[in-house]
CSV table of C-alpha atoms in Angstrom, one decimal:
chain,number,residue,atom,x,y,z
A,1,UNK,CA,104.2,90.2,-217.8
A,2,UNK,CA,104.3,93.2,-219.6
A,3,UNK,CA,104.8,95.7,-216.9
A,4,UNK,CA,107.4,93.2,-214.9
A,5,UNK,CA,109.5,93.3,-217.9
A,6,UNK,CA,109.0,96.9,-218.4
A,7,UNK,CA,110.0,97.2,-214.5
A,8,UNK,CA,112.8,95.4,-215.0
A,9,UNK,CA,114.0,97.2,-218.1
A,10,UNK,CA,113.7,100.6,-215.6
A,11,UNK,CA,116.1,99.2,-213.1
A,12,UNK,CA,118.6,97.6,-216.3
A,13,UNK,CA,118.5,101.5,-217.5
A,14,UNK,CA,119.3,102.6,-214.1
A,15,UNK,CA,122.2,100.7,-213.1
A,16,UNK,CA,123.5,101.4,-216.9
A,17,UNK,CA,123.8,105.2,-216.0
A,18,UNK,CA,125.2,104.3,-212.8
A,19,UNK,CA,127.7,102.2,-214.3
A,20,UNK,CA,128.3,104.7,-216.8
A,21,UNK,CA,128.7,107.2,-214.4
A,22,UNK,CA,130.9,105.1,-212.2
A,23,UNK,CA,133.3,104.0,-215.1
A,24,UNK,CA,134.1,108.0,-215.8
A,25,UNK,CA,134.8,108.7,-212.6
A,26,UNK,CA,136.8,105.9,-212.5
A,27,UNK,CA,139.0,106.5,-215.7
A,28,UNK,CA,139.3,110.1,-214.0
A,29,UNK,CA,141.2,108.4,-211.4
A,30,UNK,CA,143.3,106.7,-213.8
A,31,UNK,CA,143.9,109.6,-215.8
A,32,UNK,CA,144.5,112.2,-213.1
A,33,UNK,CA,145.4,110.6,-210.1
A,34,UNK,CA,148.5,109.3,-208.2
A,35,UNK,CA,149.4,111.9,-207.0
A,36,UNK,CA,152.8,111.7,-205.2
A,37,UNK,CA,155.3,113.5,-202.6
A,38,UNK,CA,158.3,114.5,-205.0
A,39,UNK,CA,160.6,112.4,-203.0
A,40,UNK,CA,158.3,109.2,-204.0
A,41,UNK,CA,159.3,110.1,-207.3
A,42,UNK,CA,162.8,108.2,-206.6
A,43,UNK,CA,160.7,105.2,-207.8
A,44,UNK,CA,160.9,105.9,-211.4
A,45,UNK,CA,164.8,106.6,-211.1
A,46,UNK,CA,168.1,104.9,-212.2
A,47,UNK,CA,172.2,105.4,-212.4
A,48,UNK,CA,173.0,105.2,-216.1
A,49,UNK,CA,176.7,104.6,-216.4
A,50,UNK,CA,177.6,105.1,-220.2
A,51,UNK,CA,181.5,104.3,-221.6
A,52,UNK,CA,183.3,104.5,-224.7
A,53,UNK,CA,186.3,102.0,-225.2
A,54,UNK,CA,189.2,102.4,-227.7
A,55,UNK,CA,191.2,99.2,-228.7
A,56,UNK,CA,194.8,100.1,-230.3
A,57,UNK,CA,196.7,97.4,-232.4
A,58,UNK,CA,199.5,97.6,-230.0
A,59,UNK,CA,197.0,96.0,-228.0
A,60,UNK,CA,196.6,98.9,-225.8
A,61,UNK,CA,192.9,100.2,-224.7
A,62,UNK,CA,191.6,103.6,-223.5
A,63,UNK,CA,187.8,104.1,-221.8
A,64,UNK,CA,185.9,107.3,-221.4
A,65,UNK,CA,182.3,107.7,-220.7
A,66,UNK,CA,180.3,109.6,-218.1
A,67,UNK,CA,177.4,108.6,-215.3
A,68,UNK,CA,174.0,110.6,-214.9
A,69,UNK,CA,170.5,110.1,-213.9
A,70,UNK,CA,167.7,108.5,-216.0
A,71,UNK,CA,164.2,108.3,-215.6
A,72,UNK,CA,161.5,105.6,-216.4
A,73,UNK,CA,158.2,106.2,-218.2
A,74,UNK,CA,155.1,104.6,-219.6
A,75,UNK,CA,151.6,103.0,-218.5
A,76,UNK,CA,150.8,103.3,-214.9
A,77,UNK,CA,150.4,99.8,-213.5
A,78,UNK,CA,152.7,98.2,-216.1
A,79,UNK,CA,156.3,97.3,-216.4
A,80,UNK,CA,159.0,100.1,-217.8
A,81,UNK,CA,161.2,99.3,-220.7
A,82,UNK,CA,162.2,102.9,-221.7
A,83,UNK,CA,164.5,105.3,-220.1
A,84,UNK,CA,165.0,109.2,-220.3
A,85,UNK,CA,168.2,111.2,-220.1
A,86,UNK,CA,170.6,113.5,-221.4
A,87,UNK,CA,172.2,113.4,-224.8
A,88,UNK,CA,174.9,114.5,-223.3
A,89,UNK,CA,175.6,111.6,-220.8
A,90,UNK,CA,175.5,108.9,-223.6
A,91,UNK,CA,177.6,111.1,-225.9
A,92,UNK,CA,180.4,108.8,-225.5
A,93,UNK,CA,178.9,105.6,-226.0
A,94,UNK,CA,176.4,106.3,-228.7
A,95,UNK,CA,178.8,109.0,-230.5
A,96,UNK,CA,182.0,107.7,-230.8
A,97,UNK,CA,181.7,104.4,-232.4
A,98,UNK,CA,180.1,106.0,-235.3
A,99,UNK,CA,183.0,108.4,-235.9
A,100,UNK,CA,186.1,105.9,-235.0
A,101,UNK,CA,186.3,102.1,-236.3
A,102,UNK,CA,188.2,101.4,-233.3
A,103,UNK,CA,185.8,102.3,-230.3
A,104,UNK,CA,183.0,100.7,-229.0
A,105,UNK,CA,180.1,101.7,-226.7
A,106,UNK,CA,178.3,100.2,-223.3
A,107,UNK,CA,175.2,102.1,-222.0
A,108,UNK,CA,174.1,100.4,-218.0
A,109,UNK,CA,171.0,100.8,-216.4
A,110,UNK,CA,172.0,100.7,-212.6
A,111,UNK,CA,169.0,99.8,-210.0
A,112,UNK,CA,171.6,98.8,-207.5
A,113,UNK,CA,175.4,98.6,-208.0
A,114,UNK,CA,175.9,97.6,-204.6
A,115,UNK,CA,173.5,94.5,-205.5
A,116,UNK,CA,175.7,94.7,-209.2
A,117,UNK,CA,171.9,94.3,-210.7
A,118,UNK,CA,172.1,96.5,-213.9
A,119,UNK,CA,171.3,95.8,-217.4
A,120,UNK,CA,172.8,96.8,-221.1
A,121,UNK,CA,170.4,99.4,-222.9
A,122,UNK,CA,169.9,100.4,-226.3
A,123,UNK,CA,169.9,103.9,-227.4
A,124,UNK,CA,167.1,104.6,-229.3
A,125,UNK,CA,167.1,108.2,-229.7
A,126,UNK,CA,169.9,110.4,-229.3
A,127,UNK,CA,170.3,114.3,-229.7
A,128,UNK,CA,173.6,115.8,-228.7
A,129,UNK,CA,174.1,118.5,-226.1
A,130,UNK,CA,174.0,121.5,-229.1
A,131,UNK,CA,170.6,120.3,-230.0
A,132,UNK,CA,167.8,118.8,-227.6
A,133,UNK,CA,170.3,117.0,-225.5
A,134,UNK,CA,167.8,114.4,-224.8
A,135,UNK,CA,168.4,110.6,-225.1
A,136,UNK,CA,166.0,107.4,-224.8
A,137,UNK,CA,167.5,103.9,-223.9
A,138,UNK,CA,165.4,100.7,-224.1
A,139,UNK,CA,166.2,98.1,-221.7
A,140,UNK,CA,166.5,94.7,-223.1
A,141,UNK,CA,162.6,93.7,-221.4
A,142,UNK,CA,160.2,95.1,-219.4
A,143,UNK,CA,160.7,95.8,-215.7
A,144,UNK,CA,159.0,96.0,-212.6
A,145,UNK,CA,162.0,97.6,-210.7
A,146,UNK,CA,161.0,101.1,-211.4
A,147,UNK,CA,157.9,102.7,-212.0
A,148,UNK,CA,156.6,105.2,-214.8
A,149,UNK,CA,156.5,108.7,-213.8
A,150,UNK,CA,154.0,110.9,-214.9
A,151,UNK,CA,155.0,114.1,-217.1
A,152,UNK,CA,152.7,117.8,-217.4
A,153,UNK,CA,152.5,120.0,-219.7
A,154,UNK,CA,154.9,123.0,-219.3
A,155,UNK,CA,152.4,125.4,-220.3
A,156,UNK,CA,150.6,124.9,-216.7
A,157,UNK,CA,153.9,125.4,-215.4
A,158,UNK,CA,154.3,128.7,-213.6
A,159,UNK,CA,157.2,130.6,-212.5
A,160,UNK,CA,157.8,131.0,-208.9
A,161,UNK,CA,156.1,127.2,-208.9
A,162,UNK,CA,158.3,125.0,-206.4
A,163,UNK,CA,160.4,122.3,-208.1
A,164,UNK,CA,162.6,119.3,-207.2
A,165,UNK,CA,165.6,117.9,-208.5
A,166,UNK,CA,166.3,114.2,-208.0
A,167,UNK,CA,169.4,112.5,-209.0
A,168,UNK,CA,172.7,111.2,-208.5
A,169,UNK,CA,175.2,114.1,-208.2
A,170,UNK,CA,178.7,113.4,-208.1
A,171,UNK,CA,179.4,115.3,-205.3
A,172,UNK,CA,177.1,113.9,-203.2
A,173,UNK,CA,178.1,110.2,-204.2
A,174,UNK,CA,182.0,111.1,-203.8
A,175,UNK,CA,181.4,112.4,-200.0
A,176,UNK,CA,179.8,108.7,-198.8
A,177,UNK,CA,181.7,105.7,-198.1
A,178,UNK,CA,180.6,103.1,-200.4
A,179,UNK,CA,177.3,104.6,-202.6
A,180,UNK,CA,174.6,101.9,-203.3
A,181,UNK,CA,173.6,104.0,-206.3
A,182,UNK,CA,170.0,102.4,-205.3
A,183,UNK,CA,166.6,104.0,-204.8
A,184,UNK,CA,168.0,105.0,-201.4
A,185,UNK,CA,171.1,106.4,-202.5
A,186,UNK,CA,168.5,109.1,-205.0
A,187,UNK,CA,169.1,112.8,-203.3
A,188,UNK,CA,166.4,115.7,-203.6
A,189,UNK,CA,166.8,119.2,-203.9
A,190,UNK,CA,164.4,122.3,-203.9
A,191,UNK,CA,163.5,125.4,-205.4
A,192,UNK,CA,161.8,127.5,-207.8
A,193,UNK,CA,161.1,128.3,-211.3
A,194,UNK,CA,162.5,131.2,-212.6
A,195,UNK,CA,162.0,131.7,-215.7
A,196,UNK,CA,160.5,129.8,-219.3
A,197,UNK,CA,164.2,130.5,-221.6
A,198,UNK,CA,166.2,129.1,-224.6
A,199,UNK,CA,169.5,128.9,-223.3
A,200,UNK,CA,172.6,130.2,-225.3
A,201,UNK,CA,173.9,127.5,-227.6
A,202,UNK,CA,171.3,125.1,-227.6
A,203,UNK,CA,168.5,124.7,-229.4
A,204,UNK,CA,165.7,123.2,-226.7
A,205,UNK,CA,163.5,125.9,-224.7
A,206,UNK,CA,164.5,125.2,-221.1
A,207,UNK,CA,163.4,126.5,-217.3
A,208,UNK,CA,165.7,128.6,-215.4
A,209,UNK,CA,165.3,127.9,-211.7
A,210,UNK,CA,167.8,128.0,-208.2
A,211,UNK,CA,167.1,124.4,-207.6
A,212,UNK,CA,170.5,122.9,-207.1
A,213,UNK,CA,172.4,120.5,-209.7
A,214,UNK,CA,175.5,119.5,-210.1
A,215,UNK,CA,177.4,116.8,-212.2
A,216,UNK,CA,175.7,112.7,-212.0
A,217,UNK,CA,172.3,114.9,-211.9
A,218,UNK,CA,172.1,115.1,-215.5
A,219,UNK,CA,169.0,113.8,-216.8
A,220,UNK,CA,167.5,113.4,-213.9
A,221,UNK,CA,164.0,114.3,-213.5
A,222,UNK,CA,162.5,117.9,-212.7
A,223,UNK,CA,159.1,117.7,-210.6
A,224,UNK,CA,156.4,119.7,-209.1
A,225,UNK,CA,155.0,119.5,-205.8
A,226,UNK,CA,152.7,116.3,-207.0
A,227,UNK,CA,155.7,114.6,-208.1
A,228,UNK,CA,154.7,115.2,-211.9
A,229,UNK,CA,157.4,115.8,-214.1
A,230,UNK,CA,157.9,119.3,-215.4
A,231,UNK,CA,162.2,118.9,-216.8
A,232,UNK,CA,165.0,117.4,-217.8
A,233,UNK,CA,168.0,118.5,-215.5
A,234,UNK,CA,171.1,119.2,-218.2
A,235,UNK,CA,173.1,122.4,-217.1
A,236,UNK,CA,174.2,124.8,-214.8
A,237,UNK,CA,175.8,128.7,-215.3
A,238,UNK,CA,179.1,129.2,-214.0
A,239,UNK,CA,181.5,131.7,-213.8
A,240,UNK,CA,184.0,131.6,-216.8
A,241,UNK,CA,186.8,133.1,-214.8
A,242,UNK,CA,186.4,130.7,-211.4
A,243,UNK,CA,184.1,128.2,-212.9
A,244,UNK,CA,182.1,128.5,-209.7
A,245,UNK,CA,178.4,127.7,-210.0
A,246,UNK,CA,176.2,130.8,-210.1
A,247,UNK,CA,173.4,129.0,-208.4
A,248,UNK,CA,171.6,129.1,-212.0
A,249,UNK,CA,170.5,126.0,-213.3
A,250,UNK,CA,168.4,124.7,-216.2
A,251,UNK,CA,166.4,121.8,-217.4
A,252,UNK,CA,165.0,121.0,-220.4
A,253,UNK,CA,160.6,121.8,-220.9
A,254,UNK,CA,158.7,118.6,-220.6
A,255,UNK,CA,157.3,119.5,-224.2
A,256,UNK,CA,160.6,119.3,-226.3
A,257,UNK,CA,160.7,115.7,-224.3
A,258,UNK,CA,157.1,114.5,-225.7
A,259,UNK,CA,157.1,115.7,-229.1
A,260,UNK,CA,160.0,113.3,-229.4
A,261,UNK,CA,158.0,110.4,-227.6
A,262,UNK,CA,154.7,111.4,-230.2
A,263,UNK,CA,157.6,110.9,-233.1
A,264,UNK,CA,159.0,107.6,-231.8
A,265,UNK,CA,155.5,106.3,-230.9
A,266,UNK,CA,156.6,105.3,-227.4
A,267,UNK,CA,154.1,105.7,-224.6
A,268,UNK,CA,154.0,108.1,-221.5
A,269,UNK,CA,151.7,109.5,-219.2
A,270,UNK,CA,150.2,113.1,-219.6
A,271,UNK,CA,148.2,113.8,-216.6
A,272,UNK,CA,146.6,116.7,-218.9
A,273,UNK,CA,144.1,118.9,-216.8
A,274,UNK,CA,143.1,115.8,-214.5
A,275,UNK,CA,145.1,116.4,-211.7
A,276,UNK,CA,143.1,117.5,-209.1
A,277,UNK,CA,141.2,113.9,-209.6
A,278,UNK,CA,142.5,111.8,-206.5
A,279,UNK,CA,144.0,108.2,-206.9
A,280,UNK,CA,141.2,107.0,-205.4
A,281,UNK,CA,138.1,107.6,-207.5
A,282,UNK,CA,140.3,104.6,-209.7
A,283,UNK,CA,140.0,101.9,-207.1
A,284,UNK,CA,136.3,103.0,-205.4
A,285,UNK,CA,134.4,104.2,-208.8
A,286,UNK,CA,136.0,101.8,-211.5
A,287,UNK,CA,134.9,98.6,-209.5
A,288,UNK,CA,131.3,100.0,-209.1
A,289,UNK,CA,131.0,101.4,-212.7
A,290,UNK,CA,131.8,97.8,-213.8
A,291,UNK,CA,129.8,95.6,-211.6
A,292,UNK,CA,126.9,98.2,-212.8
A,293,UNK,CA,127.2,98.0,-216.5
A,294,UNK,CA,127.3,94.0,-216.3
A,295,UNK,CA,124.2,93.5,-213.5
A,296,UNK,CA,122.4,96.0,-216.5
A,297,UNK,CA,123.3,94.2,-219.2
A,298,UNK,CA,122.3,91.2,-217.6
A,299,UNK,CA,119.2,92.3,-216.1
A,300,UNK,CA,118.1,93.5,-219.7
A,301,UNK,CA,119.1,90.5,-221.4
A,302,UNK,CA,116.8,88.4,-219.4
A,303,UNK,CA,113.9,90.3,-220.4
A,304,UNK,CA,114.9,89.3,-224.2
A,305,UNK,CA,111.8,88.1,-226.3
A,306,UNK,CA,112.3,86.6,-229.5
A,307,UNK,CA,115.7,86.6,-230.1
A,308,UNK,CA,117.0,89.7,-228.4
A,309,UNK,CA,114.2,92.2,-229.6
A,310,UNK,CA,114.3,93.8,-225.9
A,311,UNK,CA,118.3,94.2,-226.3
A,312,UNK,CA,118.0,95.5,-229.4
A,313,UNK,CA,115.1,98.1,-228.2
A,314,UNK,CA,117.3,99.3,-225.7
A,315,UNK,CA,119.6,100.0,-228.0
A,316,UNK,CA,122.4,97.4,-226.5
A,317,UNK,CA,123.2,94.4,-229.0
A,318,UNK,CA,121.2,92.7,-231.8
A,319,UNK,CA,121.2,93.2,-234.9
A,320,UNK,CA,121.9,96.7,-236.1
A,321,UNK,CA,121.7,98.4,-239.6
A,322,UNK,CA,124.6,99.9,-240.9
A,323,UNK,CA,124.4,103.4,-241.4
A,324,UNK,CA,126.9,105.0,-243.7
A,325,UNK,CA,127.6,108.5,-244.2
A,326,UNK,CA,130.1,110.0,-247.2
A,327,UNK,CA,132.5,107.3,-247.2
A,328,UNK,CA,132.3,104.9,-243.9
A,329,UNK,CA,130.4,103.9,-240.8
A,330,UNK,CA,128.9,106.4,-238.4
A,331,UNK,CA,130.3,106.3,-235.5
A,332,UNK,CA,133.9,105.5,-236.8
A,333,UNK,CA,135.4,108.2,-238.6
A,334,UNK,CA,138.5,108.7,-240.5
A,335,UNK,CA,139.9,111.7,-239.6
A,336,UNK,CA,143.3,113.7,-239.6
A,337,UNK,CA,144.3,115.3,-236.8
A,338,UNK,CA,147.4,118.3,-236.0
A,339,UNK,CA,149.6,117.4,-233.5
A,340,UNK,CA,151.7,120.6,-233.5
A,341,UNK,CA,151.6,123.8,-235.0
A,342,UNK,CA,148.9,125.7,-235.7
A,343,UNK,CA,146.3,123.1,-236.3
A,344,UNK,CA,147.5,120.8,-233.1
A,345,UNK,CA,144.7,119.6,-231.4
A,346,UNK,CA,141.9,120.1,-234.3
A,347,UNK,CA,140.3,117.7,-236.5
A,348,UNK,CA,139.5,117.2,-240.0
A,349,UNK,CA,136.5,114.6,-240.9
A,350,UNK,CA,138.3,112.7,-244.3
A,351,UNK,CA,135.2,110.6,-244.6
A,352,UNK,CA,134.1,113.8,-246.9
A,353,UNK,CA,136.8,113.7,-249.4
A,354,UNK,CA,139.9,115.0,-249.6
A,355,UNK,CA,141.7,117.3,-247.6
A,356,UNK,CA,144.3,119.5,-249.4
A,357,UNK,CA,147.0,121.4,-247.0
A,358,UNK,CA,148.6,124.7,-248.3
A,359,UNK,CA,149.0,128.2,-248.0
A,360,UNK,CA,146.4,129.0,-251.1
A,361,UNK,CA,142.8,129.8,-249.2
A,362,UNK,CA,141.3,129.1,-253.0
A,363,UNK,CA,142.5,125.5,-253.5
A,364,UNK,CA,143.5,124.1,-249.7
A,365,UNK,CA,141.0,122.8,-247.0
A,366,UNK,CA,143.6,123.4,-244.4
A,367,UNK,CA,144.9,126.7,-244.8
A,368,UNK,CA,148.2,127.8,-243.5
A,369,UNK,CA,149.0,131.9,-243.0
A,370,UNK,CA,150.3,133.4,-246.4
A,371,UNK,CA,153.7,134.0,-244.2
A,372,UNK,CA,154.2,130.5,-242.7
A,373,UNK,CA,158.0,129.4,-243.7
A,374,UNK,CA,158.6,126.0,-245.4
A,375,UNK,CA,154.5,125.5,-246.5
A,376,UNK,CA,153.9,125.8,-250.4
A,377,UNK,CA,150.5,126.9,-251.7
A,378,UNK,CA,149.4,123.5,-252.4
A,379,UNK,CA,152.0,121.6,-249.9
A,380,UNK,CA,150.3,117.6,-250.0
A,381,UNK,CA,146.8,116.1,-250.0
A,382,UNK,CA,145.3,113.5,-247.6
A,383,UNK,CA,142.5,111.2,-248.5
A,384,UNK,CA,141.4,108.3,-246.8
A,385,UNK,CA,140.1,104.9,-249.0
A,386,UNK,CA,137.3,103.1,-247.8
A,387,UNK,CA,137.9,100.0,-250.3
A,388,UNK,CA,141.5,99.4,-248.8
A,389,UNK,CA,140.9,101.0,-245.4
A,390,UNK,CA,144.2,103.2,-245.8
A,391,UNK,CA,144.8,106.3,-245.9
A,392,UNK,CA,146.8,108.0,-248.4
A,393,UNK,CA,148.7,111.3,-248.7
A,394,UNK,CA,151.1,112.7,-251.6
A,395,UNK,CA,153.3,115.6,-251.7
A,396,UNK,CA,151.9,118.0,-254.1
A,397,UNK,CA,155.7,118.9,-255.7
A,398,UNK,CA,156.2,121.5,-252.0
A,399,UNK,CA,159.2,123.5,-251.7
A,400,UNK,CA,160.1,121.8,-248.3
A,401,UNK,CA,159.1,118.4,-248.6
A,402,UNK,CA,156.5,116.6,-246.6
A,403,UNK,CA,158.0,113.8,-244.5
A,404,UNK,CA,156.8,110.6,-242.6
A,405,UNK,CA,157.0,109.8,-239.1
A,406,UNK,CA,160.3,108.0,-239.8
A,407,UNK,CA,161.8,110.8,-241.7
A,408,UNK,CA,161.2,109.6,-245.0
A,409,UNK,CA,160.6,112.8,-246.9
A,410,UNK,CA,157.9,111.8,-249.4
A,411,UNK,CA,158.3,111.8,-253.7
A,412,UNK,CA,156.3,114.4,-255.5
A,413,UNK,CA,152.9,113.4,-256.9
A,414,UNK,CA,153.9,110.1,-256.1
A,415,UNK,CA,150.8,107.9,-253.3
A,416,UNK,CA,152.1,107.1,-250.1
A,417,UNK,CA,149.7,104.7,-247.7
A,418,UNK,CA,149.5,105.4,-244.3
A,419,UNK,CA,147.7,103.1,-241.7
A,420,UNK,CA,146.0,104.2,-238.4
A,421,UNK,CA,148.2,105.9,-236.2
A,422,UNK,CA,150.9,106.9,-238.3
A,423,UNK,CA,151.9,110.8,-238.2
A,424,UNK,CA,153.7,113.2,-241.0
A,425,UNK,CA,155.2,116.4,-241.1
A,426,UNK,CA,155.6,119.2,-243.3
A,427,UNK,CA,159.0,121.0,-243.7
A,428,UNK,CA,159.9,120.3,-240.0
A,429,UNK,CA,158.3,118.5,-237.0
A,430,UNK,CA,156.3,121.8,-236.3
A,431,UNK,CA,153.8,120.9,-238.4
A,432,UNK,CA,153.1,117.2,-237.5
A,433,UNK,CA,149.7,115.5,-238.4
A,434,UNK,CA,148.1,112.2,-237.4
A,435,UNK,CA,145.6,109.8,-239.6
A,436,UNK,CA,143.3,107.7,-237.0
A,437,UNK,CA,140.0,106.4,-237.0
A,438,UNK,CA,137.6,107.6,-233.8
């Protein structure tokens, strides 16, 4: 009996490691793959009609607004409810009924106006054309008629790299004889990256490429050859005497797009250095990994004696002492993480006290260079409290403030609590942090 169990135990072990193996590949699919043809990326992509209407007392009305290109994003496999674009093409409708008592504003989400099937959206973030130009509508619920696209980092971007613009232009639309302004009605064009620049006037880093734009494309999506996107489509050069295109065109870096999505916690899809994982290994290696892990478990918990001591030898449920090290569990940490700046990416265990960030090298845990603008010697402090499960931060009287997630800039040497997942900055978003338990 003793060595059928043990036999059995072998084979439990084995189709755990298979099942673990399995599930990685699997989530390597999910992560990196889908892969698309750039023209496929017309899925993800709308007609956002934006207007601004003025009501006189003389009963009189005037409407303005403009029509560009949006773009969805999220979770792959689930419904859309969020919508990229330009600032600039909801100017109108966002903008002017904050500055005039008189004027109200009407953002559409077009997926066919030949069908008339649009919806009203929200603007939820708006930056004006002088400043990130970017803008992000929430439909009023969750869709199915478009599909997330996926985003990459633009520091994998390369110049020279082939591109595609995909859009709505108004020239295109005015030359056909009744536009649809459906997935059909999308056009494509190609070129290359030119160069990584921060145009004149703005204050977004942008790439400078040949691929041709033109009015109705703004806000459109910029993508690579695997139908990632890489841009923001928002402006063209032209010459000031003829105002004649110069065939130079810009679009807005991926990154200034995601540090806004990080801040407004809404979700996207990073493909991260996962790309060259294809679709498949989701569908083929997922399915095995799971069917693996559950015949394992099942095959060990049948050689359970005594209330699980088999399970509980193998490491896989029973009973289990807790095991505490500094402040909280092993195996669940509370730690602070940097999101941007110099510490993005790197993390700070705050299960062994408390973490002081500054410029001072004698007094700080997290230590800033002596020349970094807007962080004080001793800037704020971060602990986290195992009693309340929070975490807790407080501004240490800094020059430049420390600020929430929301914008709240916090009071000096006054608590704040902070739950899992919220973020805060000092002085300016280029020094954002993260509490979270991992």
């Amino acid at each position: 009996m003793v060595k059928k169990a043990n036999r059995k135990q072998i084979a439990a072990i084995a189709l755990l490691v298979v099942g673990l193996v399995g599930a990685v590949f699997g989530i390597f699919g999910l992560l990196g793959g889908g892969n698309i043809e750039p023209y496929e990326a017309r899925q993800g992509v709308v007609l956002v009609y934006a207007t601004a209407t003025a009501y006189y007392e003389d009963g009189s009305m005037e409407q303005t607004g403009a029509t560009g290109t949006g773009w969805a994003i999220g979770k792959p496999g689930k419904p859309i409810q969020y919508i990229v674009t330009n600032g600039h093409v909801v100017e109108a409708a966002y903008a002017y009924p904050k500055m005039y008592n008189n004027v109200s504003g009407l953002v559409q989400v077009y997926y066919s106006a030949a069908e008339n099937d649009f919806v009203q959206a929200e603007v939820v973030y708006y930056s004006p054309q002088t400043e990130k130009d970017i803008a992000i509508l929430k439909l009023p619920t969750p869709t199915d008629k478009r599909v997330p696209l996926r985003l990459r980092a633009s520091d994998s971007v390369k110049m020279s790299e082939t591109a595609y613009a995909l859009g709505y232009p108004g020239d295109s639309s005015s030359r056909q004889n009744l536009p649809a302004y459906d997935l059909d009605d999308v056009t494509i064009t190609k070129g290359i990256i030119s160069n990584r620049v921060s145009p004149a006037g703005v204050s977004y880093e942008a790439f400078q490429m040949d691929v041709s734009i033109a009015g109705g494309n703004s806000g459109g999506p910029l993508v690579d050859e695997k139908g990632r996107v890489i841009g923001i489509n928002s402006l063209g050069a032209v010459d000031p005497n003829t105002g004649l295109s110069l065939g130079m065109n810009y679009a807005i870096i991926i990154d200034e797009l995601t540090k806004i999505l990080d801040q407004e916690r809404i979700d996207y899809t990073m493909i991260g250095g996962l790309g060259w994982v294809p679709n498949w290994f989701a569908y083929v290696f997922l399915p095995i990994g799971i069917l693996a892990l559950a015949g394992g478990i099942l095959l060990l918990a049948m050689t359970t004696q005594k209330g699980g001591a088999a399970l509980a030898a193998a490491g896989i449920g029973g009973p289990k002492k807790s095991v505490t090290k500094g402040r909280g569990p092993v195996g669940k940490y509370a730690v602070l993480r940097g999101v941007t700046g110099k510490y993005a990416g790197q993390k700070f265990d705050l299960l062994q006290g408390k973490v002081v960030i500054g410029r001072d090298p004698a007094t700080c845990n997290i230590v800033f260079d002596k020349n970094t603008p807007g962080i004080s010697g001793r800037h704020c402090q971060v602990v986290y409290d195992a009693n309340e499960d929070c975490f807790l931060i407080t501004d240490l009287g800094s020059s430049y403030g420390t600020f929430l997630g929301n914008g709240k800039k916090l009071t000096a040497n006054v608590v704040e609590k902070l739950s899992t997942g919220d973020t805060f900055y000092l002085c300016d978003n280029g020094n954002r942090f993260v509490v979270t338990k991992e």
